[in-house]
mmCIF file of C-alpha atoms and ligand atoms in Angstrom:
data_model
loop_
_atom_site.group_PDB
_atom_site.id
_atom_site.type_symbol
_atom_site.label_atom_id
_atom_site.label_comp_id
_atom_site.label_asym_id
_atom_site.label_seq_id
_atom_site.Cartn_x
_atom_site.Cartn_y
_atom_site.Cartn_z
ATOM 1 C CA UNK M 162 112.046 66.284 120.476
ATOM 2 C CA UNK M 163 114.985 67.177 122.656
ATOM 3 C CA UNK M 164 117.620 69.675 121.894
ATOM 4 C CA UNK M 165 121.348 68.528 122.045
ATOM 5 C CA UNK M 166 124.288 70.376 122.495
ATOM 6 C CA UNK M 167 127.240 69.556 120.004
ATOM 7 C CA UNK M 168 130.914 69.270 120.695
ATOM 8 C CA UNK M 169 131.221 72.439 118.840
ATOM 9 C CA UNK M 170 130.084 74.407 122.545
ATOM 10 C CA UNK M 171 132.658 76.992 123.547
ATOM 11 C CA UNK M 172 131.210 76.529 126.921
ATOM 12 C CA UNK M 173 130.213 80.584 126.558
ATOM 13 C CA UNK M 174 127.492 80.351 129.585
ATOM 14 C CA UNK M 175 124.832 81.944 127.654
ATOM 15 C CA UNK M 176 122.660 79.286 126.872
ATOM 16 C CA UNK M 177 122.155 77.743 130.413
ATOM 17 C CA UNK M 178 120.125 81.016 132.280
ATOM 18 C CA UNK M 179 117.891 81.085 129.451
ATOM 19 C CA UNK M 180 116.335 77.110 129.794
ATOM 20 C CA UNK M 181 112.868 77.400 131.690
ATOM 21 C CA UNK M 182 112.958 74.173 132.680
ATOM 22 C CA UNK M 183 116.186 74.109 133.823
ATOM 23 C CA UNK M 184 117.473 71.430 131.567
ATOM 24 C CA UNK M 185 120.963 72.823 130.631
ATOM 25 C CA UNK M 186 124.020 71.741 132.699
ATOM 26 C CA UNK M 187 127.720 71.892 132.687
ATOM 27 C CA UNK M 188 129.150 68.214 131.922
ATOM 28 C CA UNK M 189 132.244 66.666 132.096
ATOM 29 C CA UNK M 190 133.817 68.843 129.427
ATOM 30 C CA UNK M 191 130.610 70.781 127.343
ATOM 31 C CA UNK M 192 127.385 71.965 128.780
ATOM 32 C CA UNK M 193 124.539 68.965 127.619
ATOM 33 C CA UNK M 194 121.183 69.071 127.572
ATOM 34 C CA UNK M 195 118.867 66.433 130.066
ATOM 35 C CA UNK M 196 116.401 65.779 127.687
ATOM 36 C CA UNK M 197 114.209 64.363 129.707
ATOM 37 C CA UNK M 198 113.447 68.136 130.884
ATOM 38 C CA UNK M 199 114.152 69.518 127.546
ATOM 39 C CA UNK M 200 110.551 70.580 126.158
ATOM 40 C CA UNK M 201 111.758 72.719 123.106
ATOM 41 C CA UNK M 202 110.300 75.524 125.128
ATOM 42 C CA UNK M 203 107.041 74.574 124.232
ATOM 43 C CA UNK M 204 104.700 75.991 127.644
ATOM 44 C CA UNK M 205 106.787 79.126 127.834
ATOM 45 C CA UNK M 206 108.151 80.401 124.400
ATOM 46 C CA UNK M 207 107.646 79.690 120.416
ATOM 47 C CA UNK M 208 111.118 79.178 119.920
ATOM 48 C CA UNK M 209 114.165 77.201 121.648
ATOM 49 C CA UNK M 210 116.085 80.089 123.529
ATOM 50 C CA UNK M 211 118.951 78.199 123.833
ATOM 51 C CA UNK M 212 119.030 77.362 119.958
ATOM 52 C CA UNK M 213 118.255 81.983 119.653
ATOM 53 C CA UNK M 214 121.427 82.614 122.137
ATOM 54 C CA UNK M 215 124.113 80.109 121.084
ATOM 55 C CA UNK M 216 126.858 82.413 118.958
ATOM 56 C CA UNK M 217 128.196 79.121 117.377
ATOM 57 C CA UNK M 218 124.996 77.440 116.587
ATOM 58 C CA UNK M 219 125.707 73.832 118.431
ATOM 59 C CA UNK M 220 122.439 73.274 119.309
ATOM 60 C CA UNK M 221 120.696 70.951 117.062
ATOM 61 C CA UNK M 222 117.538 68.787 117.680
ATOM 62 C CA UNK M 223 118.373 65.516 119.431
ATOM 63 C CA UNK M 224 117.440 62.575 116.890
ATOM 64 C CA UNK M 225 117.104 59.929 119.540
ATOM 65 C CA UNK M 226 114.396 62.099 121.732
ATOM 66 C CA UNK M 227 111.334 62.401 119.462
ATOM 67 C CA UNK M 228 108.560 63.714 120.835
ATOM 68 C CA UNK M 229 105.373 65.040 119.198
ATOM 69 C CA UNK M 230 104.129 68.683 120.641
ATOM 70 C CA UNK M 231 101.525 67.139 122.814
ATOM 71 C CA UNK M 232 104.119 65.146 124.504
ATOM 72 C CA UNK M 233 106.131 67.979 124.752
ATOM 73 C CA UNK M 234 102.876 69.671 126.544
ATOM 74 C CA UNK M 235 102.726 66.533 128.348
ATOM 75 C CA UNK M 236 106.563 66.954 129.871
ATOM 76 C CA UNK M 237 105.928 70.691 130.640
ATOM 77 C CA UNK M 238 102.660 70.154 132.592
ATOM 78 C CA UNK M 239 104.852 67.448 134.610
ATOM 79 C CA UNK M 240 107.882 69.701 134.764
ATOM 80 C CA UNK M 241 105.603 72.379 136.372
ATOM 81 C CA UNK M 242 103.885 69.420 138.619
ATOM 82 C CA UNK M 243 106.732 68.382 140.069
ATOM 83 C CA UNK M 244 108.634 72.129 140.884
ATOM 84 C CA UNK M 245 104.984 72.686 142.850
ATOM 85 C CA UNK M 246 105.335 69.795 144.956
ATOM 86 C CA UNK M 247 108.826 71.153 145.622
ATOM 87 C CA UNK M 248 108.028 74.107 147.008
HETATM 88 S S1 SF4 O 248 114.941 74.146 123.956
HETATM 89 FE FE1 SF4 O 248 114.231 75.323 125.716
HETATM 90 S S2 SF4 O 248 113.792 73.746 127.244
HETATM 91 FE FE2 SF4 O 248 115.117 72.787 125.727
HETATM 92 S S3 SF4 O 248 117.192 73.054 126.526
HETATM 93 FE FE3 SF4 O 248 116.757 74.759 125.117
HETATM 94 S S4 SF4 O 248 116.068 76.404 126.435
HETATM 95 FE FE4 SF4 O 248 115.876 74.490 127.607
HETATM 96 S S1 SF4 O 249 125.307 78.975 124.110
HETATM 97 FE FE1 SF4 O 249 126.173 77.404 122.744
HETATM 98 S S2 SF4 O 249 128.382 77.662 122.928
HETATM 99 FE FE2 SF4 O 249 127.463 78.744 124.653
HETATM 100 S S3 SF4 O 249 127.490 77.264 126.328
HETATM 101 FE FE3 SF4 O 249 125.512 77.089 125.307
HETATM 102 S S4 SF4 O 249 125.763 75.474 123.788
HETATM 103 FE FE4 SF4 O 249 127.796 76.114 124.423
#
């Protein structure tokens, strides 16, 4: 499952340096989430640092994305795929 970032973001800046997979990004108004590089941390940490850092907790697991932890494995070993090919 995704993460998602509510409308209750104060657009603080903490959260997005602390996504591995670089899957935070400022939006029209709120920072969201692409969830389609959003891996709950799983391949780099036990927990989702973006969930530890937010002061206003607004970052709740996305509904719509559910994914079980080996597809979340799955998106991480692709994730780190394709950033090899870019480089
Ligand atoms: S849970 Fe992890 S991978 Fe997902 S947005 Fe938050 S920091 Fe990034
Ligand atoms: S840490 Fe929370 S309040 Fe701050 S920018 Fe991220 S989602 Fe918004």
């Amino acid at each position: 499952m995704a993460l998602l970032i509510t409308d209750e973001c104060i657009n603080c800046d903490v959260c997005e340096p602390e996504c591995p997979n670089d899957a935070i990004y400022m939006g029209q108004e709120i920072y969201e989430i692409d969830p389609t590089k959003c891996t709950e941390c799983v391949g780099h940490f036990d927990e989702p640092q973006c969930q530890q850092v937010c002061p206003v907790s607004c970052i709740p697991f996305n509904p719509e994305w559910r994914e079980s932890k080996e597809k979340l494995q799955a998106k991480y070993e692709r994730l780190q795929a394709e950033l090899k090919t870019a480089t």
